[in-house]
PDB file of C-alpha atoms and ligand atoms in Angstrom:
ATOM      1  CA  UNK A   1      18.914  -0.619  13.570  1.00 96.00           C
ATOM      2  CA  UNK A   2      21.061  -3.757  13.562  1.00 97.00           C
ATOM      3  CA  UNK A   3      23.631  -4.681  10.900  1.00 98.00           C
ATOM      4  CA  UNK A   4      23.134  -8.164   9.462  1.00 98.00           C
ATOM      5  CA  UNK A   5      26.519  -9.865   9.341  1.00 98.00           C
ATOM      6  CA  UNK A   6      25.865 -13.596   9.063  1.00 98.00           C
ATOM      7  CA  UNK A   7      23.682 -15.875   6.976  1.00 98.00           C
ATOM      8  CA  UNK A   8      22.043 -17.169  10.178  1.00 98.00           C
ATOM      9  CA  UNK A   9      21.098 -13.628  11.124  1.00 97.00           C
ATOM     10  CA  UNK A  10      19.760 -12.910   7.649  1.00 98.00           C
ATOM     11  CA  UNK A  11      17.739 -16.192   7.625  1.00 98.00           C
ATOM     12  CA  UNK A  12      16.247 -15.661  11.051  1.00 97.00           C
ATOM     13  CA  UNK A  13      15.212 -12.083  10.176  1.00 97.00           C
ATOM     14  CA  UNK A  14      13.758 -13.107   6.827  1.00 96.00           C
ATOM     15  CA  UNK A  15      11.887 -15.954   8.459  1.00 96.00           C
ATOM     16  CA  UNK A  16      10.238 -13.596  10.929  1.00 93.00           C
ATOM     17  CA  UNK A  17       9.093 -11.609   7.900  1.00 91.00           C
ATOM     18  CA  UNK A  18       8.426  -8.349   9.717  1.00 95.00           C
ATOM     19  CA  UNK A  19      10.123  -5.018   9.528  1.00 97.00           C
ATOM     20  CA  UNK A  20      12.473  -3.640   6.942  1.00 98.00           C
ATOM     21  CA  UNK A  21      15.920  -4.222   5.427  1.00 98.00           C
ATOM     22  CA  UNK A  22      18.133  -1.250   4.420  1.00 98.00           C
ATOM     23  CA  UNK A  23      20.708  -2.218   1.818  1.00 98.00           C
ATOM     24  CA  UNK A  24      23.561   0.213   1.128  1.00 98.00           C
ATOM     25  CA  UNK A  25      25.735   0.184  -1.984  1.00 96.00           C
ATOM     26  CA  UNK A  26      28.647   2.386  -2.558  1.00 95.00           C
ATOM     27  CA  UNK A  27      28.665   1.742  -6.268  1.00 93.00           C
ATOM     28  CA  UNK A  28      25.042   2.642  -6.912  1.00 94.00           C
ATOM     29  CA  UNK A  29      23.592   6.126  -7.077  1.00 94.00           C
ATOM     30  CA  UNK A  30      21.067   5.143  -4.341  1.00 95.00           C
ATOM     31  CA  UNK A  31      20.618   3.028  -1.269  1.00 97.00           C
ATOM     32  CA  UNK A  32      17.375   1.151  -0.843  1.00 98.00           C
ATOM     33  CA  UNK A  33      15.080   0.137   1.963  1.00 98.00           C
ATOM     34  CA  UNK A  34      12.830  -2.889   1.510  1.00 98.00           C
ATOM     35  CA  UNK A  35      10.030  -4.670   3.278  1.00 98.00           C
ATOM     36  CA  UNK A  36      11.703  -7.798   4.674  1.00 97.00           C
ATOM     37  CA  UNK A  37       9.539 -10.021   2.586  1.00 96.00           C
ATOM     38  CA  UNK A  38      10.523  -8.271  -0.706  1.00 97.00           C
ATOM     39  CA  UNK A  39      11.879 -10.569  -3.440  1.00 95.00           C
ATOM     40  CA  UNK A  40      14.898  -8.314  -3.721  1.00 96.00           C
ATOM     41  CA  UNK A  41      15.897  -9.218  -0.189  1.00 98.00           C
ATOM     42  CA  UNK A  42      17.495 -12.434  -1.216  1.00 97.00           C
ATOM     43  CA  UNK A  43      19.941 -14.699   0.498  1.00 98.00           C
ATOM     44  CA  UNK A  44      22.085 -14.960  -2.617  1.00 97.00           C
ATOM     45  CA  UNK A  45      22.497 -11.165  -2.854  1.00 97.00           C
ATOM     46  CA  UNK A  46      23.156 -10.897   0.814  1.00 98.00           C
ATOM     47  CA  UNK A  47      25.753 -13.616   0.634  1.00 98.00           C
ATOM     48  CA  UNK A  48      27.538 -11.923  -2.293  1.00 97.00           C
ATOM     49  CA  UNK A  49      27.687  -8.533  -0.772  1.00 98.00           C
ATOM     50  CA  UNK A  50      28.214  -9.271   2.916  1.00 98.00           C
ATOM     51  CA  UNK A  51      29.991 -12.607   3.062  1.00 98.00           C
ATOM     52  CA  UNK A  52      31.916 -12.926  -0.198  1.00 98.00           C
ATOM     53  CA  UNK A  53      32.758  -9.293  -0.700  1.00 97.00           C
ATOM     54  CA  UNK A  54      33.199  -8.623   2.998  1.00 98.00           C
ATOM     55  CA  UNK A  55      30.875  -5.511   2.982  1.00 98.00           C
ATOM     56  CA  UNK A  56      33.409  -3.445   1.026  1.00 97.00           C
ATOM     57  CA  UNK A  57      30.639  -2.338  -1.428  1.00 96.00           C
ATOM     58  CA  UNK A  58      27.756  -2.090   1.020  1.00 97.00           C
ATOM     59  CA  UNK A  59      25.872  -3.568   3.916  1.00 98.00           C
ATOM     60  CA  UNK A  60      22.504  -4.901   5.154  1.00 98.00           C
ATOM     61  CA  UNK A  61      20.651  -3.555   8.162  1.00 98.00           C
ATOM     62  CA  UNK A  62      17.450  -4.608   9.842  1.00 98.00           C
ATOM     63  CA  UNK A  63      15.043  -2.109  11.300  1.00 97.00           C
ATOM     64  CA  UNK A  64      11.468  -1.952  12.598  1.00 97.00           C
ATOM     65  CA  UNK A  65      11.103   1.664  11.340  1.00 96.00           C
ATOM     66  CA  UNK A  66      12.230   2.427   7.803  1.00 93.00           C
ATOM     67  CA  UNK A  67      12.520   6.171   8.654  1.00 96.00           C
ATOM     68  CA  UNK A  68      15.621   5.083  10.620  1.00 97.00           C
ATOM     69  CA  UNK A  69      17.212   4.154   7.266  1.00 97.00           C
ATOM     70  CA  UNK A  70      16.604   7.640   5.918  1.00 97.00           C
ATOM     71  CA  UNK A  71      18.029   9.296   9.073  1.00 97.00           C
ATOM     72  CA  UNK A  72      21.156   7.189   9.024  1.00 97.00           C
ATOM     73  CA  UNK A  73      22.041   6.971   5.302  1.00 96.00           C
ATOM     74  CA  UNK A  74      22.218   9.408   2.508  1.00 95.00           C
ATOM     75  CA  UNK A  75      20.652   8.752  -0.908  1.00 96.00           C
ATOM     76  CA  UNK A  76      18.225   6.342   0.770  1.00 97.00           C
ATOM     77  CA  UNK A  77      15.081   5.405  -1.254  1.00 97.00           C
ATOM     78  CA  UNK A  78      12.116   3.147  -0.734  1.00 97.00           C
ATOM     79  CA  UNK A  79      12.008   0.114  -2.998  1.00 97.00           C
ATOM     80  CA  UNK A  80       9.609   0.866  -5.864  1.00 97.00           C
ATOM     81  CA  UNK A  81       8.225  -2.598  -5.758  1.00 97.00           C
ATOM     82  CA  UNK A  82       7.570  -3.342  -2.092  1.00 97.00           C
ATOM     83  CA  UNK A  83       7.193   0.170  -0.701  1.00 96.00           C
ATOM     84  CA  UNK A  84       5.723   2.217  -3.549  1.00 93.00           C
TER      85      UNK A  84
HETATM   86 ZN1   ZN B   1      11.707  -4.185  -2.131  1.00 54.42          ZN
END
C-alpha cells in the first residue's frame, strides 16, 4: 500500500486504471475503498484533501488488494457503487 501524495502520482495511478484506492477521512463515520476507476476517485477531491488541506482530514492510498485497506484502517468500507 502506497500513499498518494502528489497530483502526478494520482494521475498516473488513475491512468493505469487497475487496483484500488483507499480514502480515509477523519470527519466522516467511515473510510472507503474504491476501484481505481470509480467516479468518486476524482482528481478534484484528491486535490482538495491531499494538496489544499495538507492531509489533515484524511489521505489517499493505492493498493492492489483492498483487504489491505481493511487490515490497516478502522471503519473501512467498500464503496457501495463500485464494489457492491
Ligand atoms: Zn467507488
